[in-house]
PDB file of C-alpha atoms in Angstrom:
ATOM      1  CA  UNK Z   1       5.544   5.764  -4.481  1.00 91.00           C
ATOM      2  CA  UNK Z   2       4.742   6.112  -8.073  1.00 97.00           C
ATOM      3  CA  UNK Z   3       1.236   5.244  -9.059  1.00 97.00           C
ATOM      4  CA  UNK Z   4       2.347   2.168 -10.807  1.00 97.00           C
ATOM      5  CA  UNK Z   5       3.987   1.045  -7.717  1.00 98.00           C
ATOM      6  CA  UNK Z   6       0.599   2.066  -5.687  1.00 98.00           C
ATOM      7  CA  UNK Z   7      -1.493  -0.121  -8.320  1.00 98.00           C
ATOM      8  CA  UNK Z   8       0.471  -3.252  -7.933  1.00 98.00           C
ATOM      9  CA  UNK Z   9       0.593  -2.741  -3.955  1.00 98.00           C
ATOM     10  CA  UNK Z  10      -3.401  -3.192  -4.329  1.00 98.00           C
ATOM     11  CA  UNK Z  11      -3.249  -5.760  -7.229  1.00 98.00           C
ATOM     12  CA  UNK Z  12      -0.751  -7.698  -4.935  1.00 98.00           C
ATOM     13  CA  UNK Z  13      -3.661  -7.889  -2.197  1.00 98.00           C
ATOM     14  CA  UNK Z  14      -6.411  -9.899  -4.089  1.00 98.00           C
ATOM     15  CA  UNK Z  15      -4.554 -13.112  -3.282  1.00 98.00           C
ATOM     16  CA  UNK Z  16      -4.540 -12.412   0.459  1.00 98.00           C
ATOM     17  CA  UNK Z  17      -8.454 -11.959   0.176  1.00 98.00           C
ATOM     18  CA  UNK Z  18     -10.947 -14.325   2.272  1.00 98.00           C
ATOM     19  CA  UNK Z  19     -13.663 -14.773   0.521  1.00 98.00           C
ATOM     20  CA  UNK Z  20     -15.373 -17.894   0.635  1.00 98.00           C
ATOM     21  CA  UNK Z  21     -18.746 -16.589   0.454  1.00 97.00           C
ATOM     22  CA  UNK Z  22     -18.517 -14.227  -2.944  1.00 97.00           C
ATOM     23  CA  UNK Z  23     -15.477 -15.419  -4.225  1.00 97.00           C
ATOM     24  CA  UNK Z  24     -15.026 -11.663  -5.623  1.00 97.00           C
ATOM     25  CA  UNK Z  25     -11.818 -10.881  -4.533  1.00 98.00           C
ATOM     26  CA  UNK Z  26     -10.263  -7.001  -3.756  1.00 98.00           C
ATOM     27  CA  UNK Z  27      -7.310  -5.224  -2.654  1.00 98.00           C
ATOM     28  CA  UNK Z  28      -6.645  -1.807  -2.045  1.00 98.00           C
ATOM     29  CA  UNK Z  29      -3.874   0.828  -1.359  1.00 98.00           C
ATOM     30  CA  UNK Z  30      -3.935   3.764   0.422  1.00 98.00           C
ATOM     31  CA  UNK Z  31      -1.444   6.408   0.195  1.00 98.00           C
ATOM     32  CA  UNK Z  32      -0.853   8.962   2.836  1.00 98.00           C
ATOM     33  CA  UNK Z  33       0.642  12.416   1.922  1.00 98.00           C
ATOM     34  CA  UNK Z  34       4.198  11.744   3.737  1.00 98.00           C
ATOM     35  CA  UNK Z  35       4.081   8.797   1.151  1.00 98.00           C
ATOM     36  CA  UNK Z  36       3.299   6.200   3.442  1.00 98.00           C
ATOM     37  CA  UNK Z  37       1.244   3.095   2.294  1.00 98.00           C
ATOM     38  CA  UNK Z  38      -1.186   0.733   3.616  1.00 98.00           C
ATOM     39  CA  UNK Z  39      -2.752  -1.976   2.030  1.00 98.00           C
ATOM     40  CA  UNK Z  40      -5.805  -4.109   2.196  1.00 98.00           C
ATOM     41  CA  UNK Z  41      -7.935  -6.775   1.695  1.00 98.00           C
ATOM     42  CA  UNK Z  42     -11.418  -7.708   1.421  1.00 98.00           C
ATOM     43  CA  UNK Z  43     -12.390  -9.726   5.082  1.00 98.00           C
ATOM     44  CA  UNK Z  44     -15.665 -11.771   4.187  1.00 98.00           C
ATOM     45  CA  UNK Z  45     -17.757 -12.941   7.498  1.00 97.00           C
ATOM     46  CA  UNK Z  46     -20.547 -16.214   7.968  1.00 97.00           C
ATOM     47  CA  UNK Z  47     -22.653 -13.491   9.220  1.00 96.00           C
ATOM     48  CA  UNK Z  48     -22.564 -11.355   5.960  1.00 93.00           C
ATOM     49  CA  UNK Z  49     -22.881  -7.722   8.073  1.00 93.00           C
ATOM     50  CA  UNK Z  50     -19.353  -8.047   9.787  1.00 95.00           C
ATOM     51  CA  UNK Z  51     -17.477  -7.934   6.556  1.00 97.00           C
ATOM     52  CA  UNK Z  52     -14.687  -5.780   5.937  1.00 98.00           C
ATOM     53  CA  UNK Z  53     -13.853  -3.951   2.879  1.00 98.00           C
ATOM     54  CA  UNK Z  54     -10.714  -3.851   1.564  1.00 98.00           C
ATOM     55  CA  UNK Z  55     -10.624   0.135   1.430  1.00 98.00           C
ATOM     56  CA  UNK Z  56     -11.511   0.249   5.381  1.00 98.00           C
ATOM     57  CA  UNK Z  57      -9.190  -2.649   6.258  1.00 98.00           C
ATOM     58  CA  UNK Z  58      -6.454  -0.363   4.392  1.00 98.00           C
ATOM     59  CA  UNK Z  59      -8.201   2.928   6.362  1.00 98.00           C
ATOM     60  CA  UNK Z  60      -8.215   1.286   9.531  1.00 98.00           C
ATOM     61  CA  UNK Z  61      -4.464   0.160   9.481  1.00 98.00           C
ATOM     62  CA  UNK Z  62      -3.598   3.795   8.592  1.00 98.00           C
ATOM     63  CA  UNK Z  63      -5.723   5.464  11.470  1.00 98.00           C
ATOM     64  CA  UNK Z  64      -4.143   2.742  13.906  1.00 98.00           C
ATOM     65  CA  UNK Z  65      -0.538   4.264  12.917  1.00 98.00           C
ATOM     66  CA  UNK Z  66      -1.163   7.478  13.359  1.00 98.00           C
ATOM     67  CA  UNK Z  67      -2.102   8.540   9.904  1.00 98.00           C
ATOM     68  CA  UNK Z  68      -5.031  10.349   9.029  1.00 97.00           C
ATOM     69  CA  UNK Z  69      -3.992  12.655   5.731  1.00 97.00           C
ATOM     70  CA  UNK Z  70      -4.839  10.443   2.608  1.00 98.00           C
ATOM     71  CA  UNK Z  71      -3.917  11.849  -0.808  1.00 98.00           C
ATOM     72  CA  UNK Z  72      -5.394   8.559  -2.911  1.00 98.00           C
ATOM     73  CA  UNK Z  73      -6.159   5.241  -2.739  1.00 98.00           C
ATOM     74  CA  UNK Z  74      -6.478   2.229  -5.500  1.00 98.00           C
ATOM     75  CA  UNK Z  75      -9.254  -0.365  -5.549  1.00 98.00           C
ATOM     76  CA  UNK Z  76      -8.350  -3.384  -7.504  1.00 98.00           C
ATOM     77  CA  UNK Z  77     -10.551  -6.290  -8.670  1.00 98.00           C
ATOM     78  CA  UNK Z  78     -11.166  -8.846 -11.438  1.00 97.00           C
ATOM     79  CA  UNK Z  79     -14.123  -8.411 -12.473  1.00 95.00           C
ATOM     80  CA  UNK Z  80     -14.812  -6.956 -16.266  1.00 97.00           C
ATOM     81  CA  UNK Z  81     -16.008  -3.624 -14.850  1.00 97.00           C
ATOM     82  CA  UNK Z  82     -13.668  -1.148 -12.790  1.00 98.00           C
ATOM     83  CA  UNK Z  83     -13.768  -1.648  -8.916  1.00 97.00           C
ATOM     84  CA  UNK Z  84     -15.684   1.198  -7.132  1.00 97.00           C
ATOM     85  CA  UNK Z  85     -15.460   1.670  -3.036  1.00 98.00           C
ATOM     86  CA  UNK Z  86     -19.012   1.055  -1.632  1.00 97.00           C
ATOM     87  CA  UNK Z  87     -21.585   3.407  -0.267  1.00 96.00           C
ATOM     88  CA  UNK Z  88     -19.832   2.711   3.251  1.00 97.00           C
ATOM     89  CA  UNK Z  89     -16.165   2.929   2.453  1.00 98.00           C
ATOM     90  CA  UNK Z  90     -16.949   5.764   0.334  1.00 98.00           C
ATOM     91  CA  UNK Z  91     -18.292   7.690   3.666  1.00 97.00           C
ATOM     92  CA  UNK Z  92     -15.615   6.050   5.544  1.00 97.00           C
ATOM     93  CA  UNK Z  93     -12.974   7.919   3.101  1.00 98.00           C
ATOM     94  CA  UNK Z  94     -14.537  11.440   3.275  1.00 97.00           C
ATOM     95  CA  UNK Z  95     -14.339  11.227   6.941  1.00 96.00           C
ATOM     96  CA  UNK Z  96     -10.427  11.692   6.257  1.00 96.00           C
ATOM     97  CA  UNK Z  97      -9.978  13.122   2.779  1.00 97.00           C
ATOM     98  CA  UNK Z  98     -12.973  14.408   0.560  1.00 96.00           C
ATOM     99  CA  UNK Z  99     -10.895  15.617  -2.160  1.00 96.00           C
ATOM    100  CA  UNK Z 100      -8.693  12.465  -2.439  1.00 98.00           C
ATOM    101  CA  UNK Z 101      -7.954  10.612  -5.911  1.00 98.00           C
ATOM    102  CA  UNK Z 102      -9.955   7.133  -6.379  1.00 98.00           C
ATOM    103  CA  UNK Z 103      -8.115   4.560  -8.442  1.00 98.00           C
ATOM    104  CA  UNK Z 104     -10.613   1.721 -10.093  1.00 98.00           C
ATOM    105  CA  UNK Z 105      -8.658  -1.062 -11.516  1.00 98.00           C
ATOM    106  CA  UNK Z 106     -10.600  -3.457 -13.147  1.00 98.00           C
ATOM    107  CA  UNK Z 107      -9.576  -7.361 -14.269  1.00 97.00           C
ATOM    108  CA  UNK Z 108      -7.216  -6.254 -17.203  1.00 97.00           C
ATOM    109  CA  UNK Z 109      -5.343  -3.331 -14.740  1.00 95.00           C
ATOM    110  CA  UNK Z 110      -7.112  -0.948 -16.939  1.00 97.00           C
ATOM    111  CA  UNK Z 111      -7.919   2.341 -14.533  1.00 97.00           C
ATOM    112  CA  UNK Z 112     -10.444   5.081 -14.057  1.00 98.00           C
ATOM    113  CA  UNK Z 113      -9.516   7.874 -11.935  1.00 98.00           C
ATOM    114  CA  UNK Z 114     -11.749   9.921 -10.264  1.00 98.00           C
ATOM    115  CA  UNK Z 115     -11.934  12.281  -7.140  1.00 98.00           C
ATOM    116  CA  UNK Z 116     -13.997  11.273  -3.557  1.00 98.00           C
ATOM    117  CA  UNK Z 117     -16.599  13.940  -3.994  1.00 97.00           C
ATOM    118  CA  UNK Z 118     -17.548  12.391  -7.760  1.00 97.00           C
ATOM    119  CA  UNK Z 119     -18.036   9.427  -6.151  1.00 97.00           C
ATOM    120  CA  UNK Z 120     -19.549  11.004  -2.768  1.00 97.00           C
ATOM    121  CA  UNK Z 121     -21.068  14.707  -3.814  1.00 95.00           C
ATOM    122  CA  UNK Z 122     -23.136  14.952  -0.711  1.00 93.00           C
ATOM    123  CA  UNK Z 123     -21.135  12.964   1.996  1.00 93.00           C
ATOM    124  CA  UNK Z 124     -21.846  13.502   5.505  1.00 94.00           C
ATOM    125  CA  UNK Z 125     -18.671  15.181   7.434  1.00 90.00           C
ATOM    126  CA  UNK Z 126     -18.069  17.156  10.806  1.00 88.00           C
ATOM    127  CA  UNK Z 127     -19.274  20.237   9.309  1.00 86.00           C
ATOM    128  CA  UNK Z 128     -22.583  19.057  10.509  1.00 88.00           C
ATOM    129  CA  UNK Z 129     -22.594  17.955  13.573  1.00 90.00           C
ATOM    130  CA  UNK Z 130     -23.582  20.042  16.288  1.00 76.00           C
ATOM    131  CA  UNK Z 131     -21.092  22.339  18.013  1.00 77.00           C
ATOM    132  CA  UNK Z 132     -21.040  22.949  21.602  1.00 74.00           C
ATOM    133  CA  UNK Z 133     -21.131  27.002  22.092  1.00 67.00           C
TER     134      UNK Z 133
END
Protein backbone atom coordinates (compact mmCIF):
# COMPACT_ATOMS: atom_id res chain seq x y z
CA UNK A 1 0.00 0.00 0.00
CA UNK A 2 1.47 3.29 -0.82
CA UNK A 3 1.46 5.82 1.94
CA UNK A 4 -1.12 7.86 0.24
CA UNK A 5 -3.31 4.92 0.11
CA UNK A 6 -2.40 4.20 4.02
CA UNK A 7 -3.41 8.00 4.82
CA UNK A 8 -6.78 7.89 3.27
CA UNK A 9 -7.44 4.26 4.85
CA UNK A 10 -7.15 6.33 8.31
CA UNK A 11 -8.79 9.58 6.98
CA UNK A 12 -11.65 7.24 5.74
CA UNK A 13 -12.16 6.11 9.54
CA UNK A 14 -13.11 9.48 11.25
CA UNK A 15 -16.66 9.08 9.98
CA UNK A 16 -17.06 5.64 11.56
CA UNK A 17 -15.95 7.31 14.96
CA UNK A 18 -18.40 7.26 18.16
CA UNK A 19 -17.92 10.00 19.87
CA UNK A 20 -20.64 11.59 21.52
CA UNK A 21 -18.84 12.68 24.46
CA UNK A 22 -15.67 14.74 22.76
CA UNK A 23 -16.91 15.01 19.49
CA UNK A 24 -13.02 14.82 18.41
CA UNK A 25 -13.08 12.35 15.97
CA UNK A 26 -9.87 9.81 14.82
CA UNK A 27 -8.95 7.11 12.59
CA UNK A 28 -5.99 5.22 12.19
CA UNK A 29 -4.11 2.68 9.94
CA UNK A 30 -1.83 0.23 10.70
CA UNK A 31 0.36 -1.42 8.30
CA UNK A 32 1.94 -4.74 8.86
CA UNK A 33 5.24 -5.67 7.05
CA UNK A 34 3.54 -8.43 4.63
CA UNK A 35 1.50 -5.22 3.68
CA UNK A 36 -1.49 -6.04 5.41
CA UNK A 37 -3.79 -3.23 6.84
CA UNK A 38 -6.02 -2.64 9.64
CA UNK A 39 -7.90 0.22 10.42
CA UNK A 40 -9.50 1.99 13.29
CA UNK A 41 -11.55 4.13 15.05
CA UNK A 42 -11.82 6.06 18.10
CA UNK A 43 -14.62 3.95 20.58
CA UNK A 44 -15.80 6.69 23.19
CA UNK A 45 -17.53 5.06 26.52
CA UNK A 46 -20.33 6.83 29.30
CA UNK A 47 -17.79 5.72 31.69
CA UNK A 48 -14.86 7.80 30.18
CA UNK A 49 -11.96 4.94 31.30
CA UNK A 50 -13.30 2.17 28.86
CA UNK A 51 -12.56 4.15 25.78
CA UNK A 52 -10.78 2.87 22.95
CA UNK A 53 -8.31 4.57 20.85
CA UNK A 54 -8.32 4.41 17.45
CA UNK A 55 -4.52 3.21 17.24
CA UNK A 56 -5.40 0.14 19.73
CA UNK A 57 -8.75 -0.61 18.06
CA UNK A 58 -6.47 -0.84 14.75
CA UNK A 59 -3.65 -2.89 17.11
CA UNK A 60 -6.10 -5.07 18.51
CA UNK A 61 -7.72 -6.17 15.13
CA UNK A 62 -4.16 -6.92 13.90
CA UNK A 63 -3.07 -9.08 17.02
CA UNK A 64 -6.58 -10.93 16.68
CA UNK A 65 -5.41 -12.01 12.98
CA UNK A 66 -2.40 -13.17 13.67
CA UNK A 67 -0.27 -10.17 13.02
CA UNK A 68 2.14 -8.83 15.26
CA UNK A 69 5.10 -7.16 12.86
CA UNK A 70 4.02 -3.43 12.33
CA UNK A 71 6.17 -1.32 10.01
CA UNK A 72 3.88 2.14 10.50
CA UNK A 73 0.81 3.36 11.33
CA UNK A 74 -1.22 6.83 10.49
CA UNK A 75 -3.23 8.81 13.02
CA UNK A 76 -5.68 11.10 11.42
CA UNK A 77 -7.76 13.91 12.96
CA UNK A 78 -9.30 17.36 12.38
CA UNK A 79 -8.15 19.29 14.60
CA UNK A 80 -5.59 22.35 13.57
CA UNK A 81 -2.65 20.55 15.20
CA UNK A 82 -1.25 17.05 13.92
CA UNK A 83 -2.80 13.92 15.68
CA UNK A 84 -0.32 12.24 18.12
CA UNK A 85 -1.07 8.49 19.67
CA UNK A 86 -1.50 8.90 23.49
CA UNK A 87 0.73 8.01 26.36
CA UNK A 88 -1.19 4.51 26.29
CA UNK A 89 -1.32 3.66 22.63
CA UNK A 90 2.08 4.88 22.38
CA UNK A 91 3.17 1.94 24.99
CA UNK A 92 0.68 -0.22 23.40
CA UNK A 93 2.73 0.22 19.94
CA UNK A 94 6.26 -0.44 21.36
CA UNK A 95 4.99 -3.59 22.76
CA UNK A 96 5.02 -4.72 18.92
CA UNK A 97 7.29 -2.38 17.00
CA UNK A 98 9.60 0.31 18.73
CA UNK A 99 11.19 1.43 15.67
CA UNK A 100 7.95 1.80 13.61
CA UNK A 101 7.06 5.08 11.49
CA UNK A 102 4.21 7.40 13.16
CA UNK A 103 2.07 9.26 10.66
CA UNK A 104 0.24 12.59 12.26
CA UNK A 105 -2.30 13.92 9.94
CA UNK A 106 -3.80 16.87 11.04
CA UNK A 107 -7.34 18.67 9.70
CA UNK A 108 -5.82 19.89 6.30
CA UNK A 109 -4.04 16.09 5.61
CA UNK A 110 -0.89 17.92 6.22
CA UNK A 111 1.67 15.12 7.92
CA UNK A 112 4.51 14.84 10.35
CA UNK A 113 6.42 11.75 10.37
CA UNK A 114 8.22 10.55 13.07
CA UNK A 115 9.60 7.19 14.53
CA UNK A 116 7.95 5.26 17.95
CA UNK A 117 11.00 5.82 20.06
CA UNK A 118 10.74 9.93 19.33
CA UNK A 119 7.55 9.70 20.52
CA UNK A 120 8.32 6.90 23.31
CA UNK A 121 12.36 7.21 24.16
CA UNK A 122 12.03 5.30 27.36
CA UNK A 123 9.07 2.81 26.75
CA UNK A 124 8.70 -0.09 28.88
CA UNK A 125 9.26 -3.55 26.81
CA UNK A 126 10.08 -7.32 27.67
CA UNK A 127 13.61 -6.54 28.07
CA UNK A 128 12.66 -5.87 31.59
CA UNK A 129 10.75 -8.14 32.93
CA UNK A 130 12.11 -10.74 34.95
CA UNK A 131 13.41 -13.96 33.40
CA UNK A 132 12.96 -17.26 34.88
CA UNK A 133 16.68 -18.94 35.10
Amino acid sequence: MTREELKAAAVSMLDRAYIPYSHFPVGAALECSDGTVFTGCNIENAAYSPTLCAERVAVAKAVSEGHKDFVRIVVAGRCEDFCVPCAVCRQVLYEFAPDMEIISLNGKGEELSRTLRELLPHGFGPEYLLKEE
